[in-house]
PDB file of C-alpha atoms and ligand atoms in Angstrom:
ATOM      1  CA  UNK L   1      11.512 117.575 -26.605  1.00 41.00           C
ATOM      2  CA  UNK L   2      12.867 115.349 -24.027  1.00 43.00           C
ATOM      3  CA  UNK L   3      15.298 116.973 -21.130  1.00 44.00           C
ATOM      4  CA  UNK L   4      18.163 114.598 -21.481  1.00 51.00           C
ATOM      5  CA  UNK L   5      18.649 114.676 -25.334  1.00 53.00           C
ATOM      6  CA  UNK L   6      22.167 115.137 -26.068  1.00 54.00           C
ATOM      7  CA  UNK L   7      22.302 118.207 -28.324  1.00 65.00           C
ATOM      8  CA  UNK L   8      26.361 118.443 -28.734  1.00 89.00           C
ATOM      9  CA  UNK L   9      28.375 116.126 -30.624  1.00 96.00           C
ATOM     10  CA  UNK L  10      31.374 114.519 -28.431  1.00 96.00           C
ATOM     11  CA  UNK L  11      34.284 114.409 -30.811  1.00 96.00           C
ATOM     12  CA  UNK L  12      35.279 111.140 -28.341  1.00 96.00           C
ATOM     13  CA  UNK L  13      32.445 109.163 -28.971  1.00 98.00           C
ATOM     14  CA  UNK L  14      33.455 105.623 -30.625  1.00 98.00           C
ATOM     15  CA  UNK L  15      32.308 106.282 -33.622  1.00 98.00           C
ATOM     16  CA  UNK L  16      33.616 108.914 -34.412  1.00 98.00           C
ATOM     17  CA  UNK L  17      36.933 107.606 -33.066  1.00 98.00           C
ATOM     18  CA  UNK L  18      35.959 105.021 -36.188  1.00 98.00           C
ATOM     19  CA  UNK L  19      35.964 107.250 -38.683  1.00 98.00           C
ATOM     20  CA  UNK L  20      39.291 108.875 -37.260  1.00 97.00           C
ATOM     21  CA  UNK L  21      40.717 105.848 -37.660  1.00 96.00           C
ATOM     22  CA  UNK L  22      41.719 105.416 -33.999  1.00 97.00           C
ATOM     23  CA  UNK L  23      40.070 102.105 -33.459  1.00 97.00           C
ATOM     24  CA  UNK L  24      39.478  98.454 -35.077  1.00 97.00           C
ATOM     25  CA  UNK L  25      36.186  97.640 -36.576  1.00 98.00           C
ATOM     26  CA  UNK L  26      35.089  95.454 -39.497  1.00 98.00           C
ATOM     27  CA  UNK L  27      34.463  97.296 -42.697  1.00 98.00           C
ATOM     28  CA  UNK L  28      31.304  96.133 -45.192  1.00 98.00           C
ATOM     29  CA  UNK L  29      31.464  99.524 -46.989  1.00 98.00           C
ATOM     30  CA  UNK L  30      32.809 102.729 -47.317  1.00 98.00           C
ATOM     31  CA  UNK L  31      31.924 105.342 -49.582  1.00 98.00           C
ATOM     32  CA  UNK L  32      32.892 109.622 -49.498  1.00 98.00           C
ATOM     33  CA  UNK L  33      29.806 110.107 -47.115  1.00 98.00           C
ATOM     34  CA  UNK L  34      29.327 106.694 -44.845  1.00 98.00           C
ATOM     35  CA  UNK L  35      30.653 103.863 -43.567  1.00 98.00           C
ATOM     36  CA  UNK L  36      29.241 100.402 -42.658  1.00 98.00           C
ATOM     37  CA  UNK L  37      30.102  97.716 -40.552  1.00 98.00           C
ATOM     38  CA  UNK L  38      28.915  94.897 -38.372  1.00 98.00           C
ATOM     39  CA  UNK L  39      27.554  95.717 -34.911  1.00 98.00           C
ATOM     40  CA  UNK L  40      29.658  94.391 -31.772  1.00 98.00           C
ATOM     41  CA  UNK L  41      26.657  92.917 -29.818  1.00 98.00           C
ATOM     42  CA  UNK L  42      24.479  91.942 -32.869  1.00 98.00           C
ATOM     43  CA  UNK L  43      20.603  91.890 -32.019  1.00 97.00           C
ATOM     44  CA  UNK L  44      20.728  88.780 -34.768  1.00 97.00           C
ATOM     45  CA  UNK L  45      23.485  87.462 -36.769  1.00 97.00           C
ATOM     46  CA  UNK L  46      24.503  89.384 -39.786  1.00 98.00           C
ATOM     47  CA  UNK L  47      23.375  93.084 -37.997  1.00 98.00           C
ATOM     48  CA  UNK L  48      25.095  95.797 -39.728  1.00 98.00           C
ATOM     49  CA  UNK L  49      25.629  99.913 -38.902  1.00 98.00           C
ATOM     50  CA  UNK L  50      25.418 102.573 -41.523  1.00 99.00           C
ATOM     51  CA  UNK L  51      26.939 105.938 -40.216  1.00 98.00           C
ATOM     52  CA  UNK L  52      27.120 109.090 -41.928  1.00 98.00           C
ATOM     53  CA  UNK L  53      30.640 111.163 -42.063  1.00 98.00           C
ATOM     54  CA  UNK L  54      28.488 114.019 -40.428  1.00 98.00           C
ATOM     55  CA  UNK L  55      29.105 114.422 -37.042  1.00 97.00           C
ATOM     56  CA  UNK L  56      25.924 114.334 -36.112  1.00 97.00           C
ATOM     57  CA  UNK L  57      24.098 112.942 -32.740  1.00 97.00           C
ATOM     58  CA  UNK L  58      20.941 111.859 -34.461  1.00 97.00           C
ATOM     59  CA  UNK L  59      18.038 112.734 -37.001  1.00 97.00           C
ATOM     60  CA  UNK L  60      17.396 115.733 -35.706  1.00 96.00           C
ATOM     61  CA  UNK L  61      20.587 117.731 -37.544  1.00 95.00           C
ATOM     62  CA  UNK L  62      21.491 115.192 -40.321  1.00 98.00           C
ATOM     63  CA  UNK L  63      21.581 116.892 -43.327  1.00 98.00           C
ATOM     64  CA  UNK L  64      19.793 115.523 -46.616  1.00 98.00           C
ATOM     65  CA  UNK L  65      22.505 114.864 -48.767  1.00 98.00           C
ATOM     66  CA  UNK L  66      23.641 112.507 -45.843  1.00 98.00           C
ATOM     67  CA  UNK L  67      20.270 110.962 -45.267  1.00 98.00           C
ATOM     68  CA  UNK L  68      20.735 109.985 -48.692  1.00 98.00           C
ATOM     69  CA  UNK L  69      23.709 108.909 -48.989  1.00 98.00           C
ATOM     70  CA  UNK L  70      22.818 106.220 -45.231  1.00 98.00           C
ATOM     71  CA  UNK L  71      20.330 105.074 -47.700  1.00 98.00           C
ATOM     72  CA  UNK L  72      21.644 104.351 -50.251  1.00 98.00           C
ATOM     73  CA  UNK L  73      24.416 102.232 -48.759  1.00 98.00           C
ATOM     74  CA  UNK L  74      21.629 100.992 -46.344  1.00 98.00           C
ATOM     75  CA  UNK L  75      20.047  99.764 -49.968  1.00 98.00           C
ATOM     76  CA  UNK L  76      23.582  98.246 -50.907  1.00 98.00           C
ATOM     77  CA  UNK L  77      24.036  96.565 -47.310  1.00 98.00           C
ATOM     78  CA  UNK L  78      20.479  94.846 -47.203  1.00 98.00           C
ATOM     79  CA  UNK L  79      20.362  93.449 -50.558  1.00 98.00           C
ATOM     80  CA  UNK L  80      23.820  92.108 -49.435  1.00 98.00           C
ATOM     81  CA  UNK L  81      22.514  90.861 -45.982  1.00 98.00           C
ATOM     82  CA  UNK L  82      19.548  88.799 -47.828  1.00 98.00           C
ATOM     83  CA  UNK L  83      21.922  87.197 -49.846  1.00 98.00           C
ATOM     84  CA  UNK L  84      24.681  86.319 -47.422  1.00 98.00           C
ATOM     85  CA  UNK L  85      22.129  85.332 -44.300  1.00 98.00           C
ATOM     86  CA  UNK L  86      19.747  84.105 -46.575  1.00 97.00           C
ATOM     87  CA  UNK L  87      16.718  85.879 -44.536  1.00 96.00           C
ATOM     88  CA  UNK L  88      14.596  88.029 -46.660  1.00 97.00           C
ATOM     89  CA  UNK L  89      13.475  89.445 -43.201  1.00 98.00           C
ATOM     90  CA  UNK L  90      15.666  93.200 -42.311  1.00 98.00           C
ATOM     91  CA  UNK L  91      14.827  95.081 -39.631  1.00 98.00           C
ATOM     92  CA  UNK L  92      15.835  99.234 -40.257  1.00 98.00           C
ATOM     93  CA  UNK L  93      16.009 100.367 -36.647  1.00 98.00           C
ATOM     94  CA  UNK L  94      17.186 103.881 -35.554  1.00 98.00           C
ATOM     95  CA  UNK L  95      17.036 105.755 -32.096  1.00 98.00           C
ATOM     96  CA  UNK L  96      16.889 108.986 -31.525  1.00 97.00           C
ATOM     97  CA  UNK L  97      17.834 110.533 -27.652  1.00 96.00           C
ATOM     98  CA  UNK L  98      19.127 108.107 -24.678  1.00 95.00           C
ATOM     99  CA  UNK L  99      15.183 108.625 -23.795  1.00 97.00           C
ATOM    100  CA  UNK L 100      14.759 105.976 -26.686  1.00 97.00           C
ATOM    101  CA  UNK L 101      17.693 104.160 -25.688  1.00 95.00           C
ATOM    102  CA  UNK L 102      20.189 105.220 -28.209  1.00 97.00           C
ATOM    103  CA  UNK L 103      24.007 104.260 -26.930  1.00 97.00           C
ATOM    104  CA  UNK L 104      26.286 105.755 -29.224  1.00 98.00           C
ATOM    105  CA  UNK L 105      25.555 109.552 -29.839  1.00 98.00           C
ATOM    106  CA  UNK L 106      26.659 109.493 -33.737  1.00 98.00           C
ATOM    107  CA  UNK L 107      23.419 109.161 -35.607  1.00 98.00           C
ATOM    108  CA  UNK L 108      23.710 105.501 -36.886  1.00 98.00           C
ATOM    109  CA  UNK L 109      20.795 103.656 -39.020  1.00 98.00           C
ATOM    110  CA  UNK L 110      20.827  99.857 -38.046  1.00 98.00           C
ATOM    111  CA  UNK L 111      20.281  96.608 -40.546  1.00 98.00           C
ATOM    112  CA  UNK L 112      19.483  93.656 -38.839  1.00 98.00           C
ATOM    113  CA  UNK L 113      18.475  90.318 -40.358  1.00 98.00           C
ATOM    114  CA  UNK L 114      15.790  88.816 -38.113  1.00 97.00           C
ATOM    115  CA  UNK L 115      11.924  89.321 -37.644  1.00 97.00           C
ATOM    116  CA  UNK L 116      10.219  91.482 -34.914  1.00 97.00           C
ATOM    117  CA  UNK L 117       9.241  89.235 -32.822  1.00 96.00           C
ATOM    118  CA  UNK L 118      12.390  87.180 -32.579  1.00 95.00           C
ATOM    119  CA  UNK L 119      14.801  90.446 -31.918  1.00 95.00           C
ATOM    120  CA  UNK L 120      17.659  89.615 -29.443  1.00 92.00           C
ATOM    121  CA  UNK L 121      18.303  92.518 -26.861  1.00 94.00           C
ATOM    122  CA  UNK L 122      19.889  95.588 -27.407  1.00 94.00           C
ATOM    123  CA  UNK L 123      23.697  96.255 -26.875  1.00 92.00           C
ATOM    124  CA  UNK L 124      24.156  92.751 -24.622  1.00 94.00           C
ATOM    125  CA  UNK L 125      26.308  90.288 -25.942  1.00 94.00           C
ATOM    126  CA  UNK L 126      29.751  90.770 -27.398  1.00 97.00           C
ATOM    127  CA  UNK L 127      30.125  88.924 -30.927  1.00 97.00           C
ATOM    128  CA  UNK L 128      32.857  86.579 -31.696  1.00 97.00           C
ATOM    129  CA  UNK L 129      35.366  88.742 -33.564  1.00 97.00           C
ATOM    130  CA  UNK L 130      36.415  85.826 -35.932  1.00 98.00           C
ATOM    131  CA  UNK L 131      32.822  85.621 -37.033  1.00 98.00           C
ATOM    132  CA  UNK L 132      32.317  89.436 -37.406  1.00 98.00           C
ATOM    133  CA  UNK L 133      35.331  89.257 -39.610  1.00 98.00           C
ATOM    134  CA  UNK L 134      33.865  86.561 -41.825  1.00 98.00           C
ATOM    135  CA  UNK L 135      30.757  88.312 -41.992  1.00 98.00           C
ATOM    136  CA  UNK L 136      32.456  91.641 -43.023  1.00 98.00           C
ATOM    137  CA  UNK L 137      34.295  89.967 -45.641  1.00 98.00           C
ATOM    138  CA  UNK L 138      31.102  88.140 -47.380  1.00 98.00           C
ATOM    139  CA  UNK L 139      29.185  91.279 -47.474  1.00 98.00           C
ATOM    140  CA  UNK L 140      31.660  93.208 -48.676  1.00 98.00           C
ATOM    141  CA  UNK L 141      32.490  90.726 -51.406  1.00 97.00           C
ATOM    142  CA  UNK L 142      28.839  91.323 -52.561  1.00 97.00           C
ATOM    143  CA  UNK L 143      28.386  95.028 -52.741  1.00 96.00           C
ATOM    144  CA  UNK L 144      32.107  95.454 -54.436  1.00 84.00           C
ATOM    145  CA  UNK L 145      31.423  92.979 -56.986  1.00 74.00           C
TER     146      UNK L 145
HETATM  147  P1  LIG X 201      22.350 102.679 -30.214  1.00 68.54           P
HETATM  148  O1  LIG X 201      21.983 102.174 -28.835  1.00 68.54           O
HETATM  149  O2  LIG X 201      21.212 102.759 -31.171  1.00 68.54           O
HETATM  150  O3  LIG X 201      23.113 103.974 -30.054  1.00 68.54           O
HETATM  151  O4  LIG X 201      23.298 101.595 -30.835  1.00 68.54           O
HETATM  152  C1  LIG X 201      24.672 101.571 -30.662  1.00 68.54           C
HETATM  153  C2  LIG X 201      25.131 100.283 -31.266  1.00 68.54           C
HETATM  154  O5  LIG X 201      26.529 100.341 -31.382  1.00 68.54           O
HETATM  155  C3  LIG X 201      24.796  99.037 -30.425  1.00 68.54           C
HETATM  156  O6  LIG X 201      24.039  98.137 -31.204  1.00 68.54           O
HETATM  157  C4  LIG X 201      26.160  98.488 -30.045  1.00 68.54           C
HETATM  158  O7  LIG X 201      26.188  97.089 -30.016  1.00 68.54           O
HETATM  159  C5  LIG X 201      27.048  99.062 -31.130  1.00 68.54           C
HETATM  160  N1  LIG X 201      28.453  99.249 -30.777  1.00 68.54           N
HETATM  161  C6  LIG X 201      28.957  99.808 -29.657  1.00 68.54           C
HETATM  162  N2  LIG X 201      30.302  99.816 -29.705  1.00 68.54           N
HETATM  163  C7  LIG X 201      30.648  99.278 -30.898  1.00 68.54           C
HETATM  164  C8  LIG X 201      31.888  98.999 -31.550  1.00 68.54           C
HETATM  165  N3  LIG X 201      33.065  99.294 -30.987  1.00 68.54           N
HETATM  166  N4  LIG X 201      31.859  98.422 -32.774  1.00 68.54           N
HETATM  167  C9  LIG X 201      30.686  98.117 -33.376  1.00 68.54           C
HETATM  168  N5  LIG X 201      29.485  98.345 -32.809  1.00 68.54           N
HETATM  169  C10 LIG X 201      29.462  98.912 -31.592  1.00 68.54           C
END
């Protein structure tokens, strides 16, 4: 196991100050065990987080009836995303430890429309909040209806 993996949760992580309700985000979907919404500095247009309501740091302690429930919302988000983006193309991308480059220390599953090969970089460039808001709302419009 790597040396630097982070093996306690931080309460003050922004994620979980997400959940608390302490800071602005925009909402695709929300259910008793996750929540999804659209990544600050998308890696592609249309990229979308699924967190559980475990506080968790990453695979390692996520317990099954939460892996299950990021999945199924994942399922909900990406049949959204192909609709919305119109790319049949989503990438599931999750990392595990800061050794694999993982930011944000509450385990978080991400849904990004694009192909391998054309991936933008990781955590770079802030997304115009207007858009993210638009984006939010289409999704969401899907999966409620
Ligand atoms: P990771 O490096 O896998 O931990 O990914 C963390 C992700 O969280 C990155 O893709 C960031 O762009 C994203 N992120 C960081 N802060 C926020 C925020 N306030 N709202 C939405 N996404 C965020």
């Amino acid at each position: 196991m790597s040396q630097d993996k982070q093996t306690k949760y931080d309460d003050n992580n922004i994620f979980a100050k997400m959940l608390n309700g302490d800071i602005p985000y925009h909402k695709v979907f929300e259910d008793d065990k996750t929540l999804a919404f659209m990544d600050i500095m998308p890696q592609a247009k249309g990229h979308v987080l699924v967190i559980p309501k475990q506080k968790t740091c990453d695979l390692e302690d996520l317990e099954p009836e939460y892996a299950a429930a990021v999945l199924m919302t994942a399922k909900k988000v990406m049949q959204a995303q192909r609709q919305v983006f119109e790319r049949e193309g989503i990438i599931q991308m999750q990392l595990n430890g800061s050794e694999a480059g993982q930011t944000v220390f509450h385990y978080h599953l991400h849904l990004i429309p694009s192909n391998i090969h054309e991936l933008g970089k990781h955590a770079v460039e802030m997304a115009d909040q207007k858009e993210l808001a638009e984006q939010a709302k289409q999704l969401a419009a899907l999966i409620d209806a």
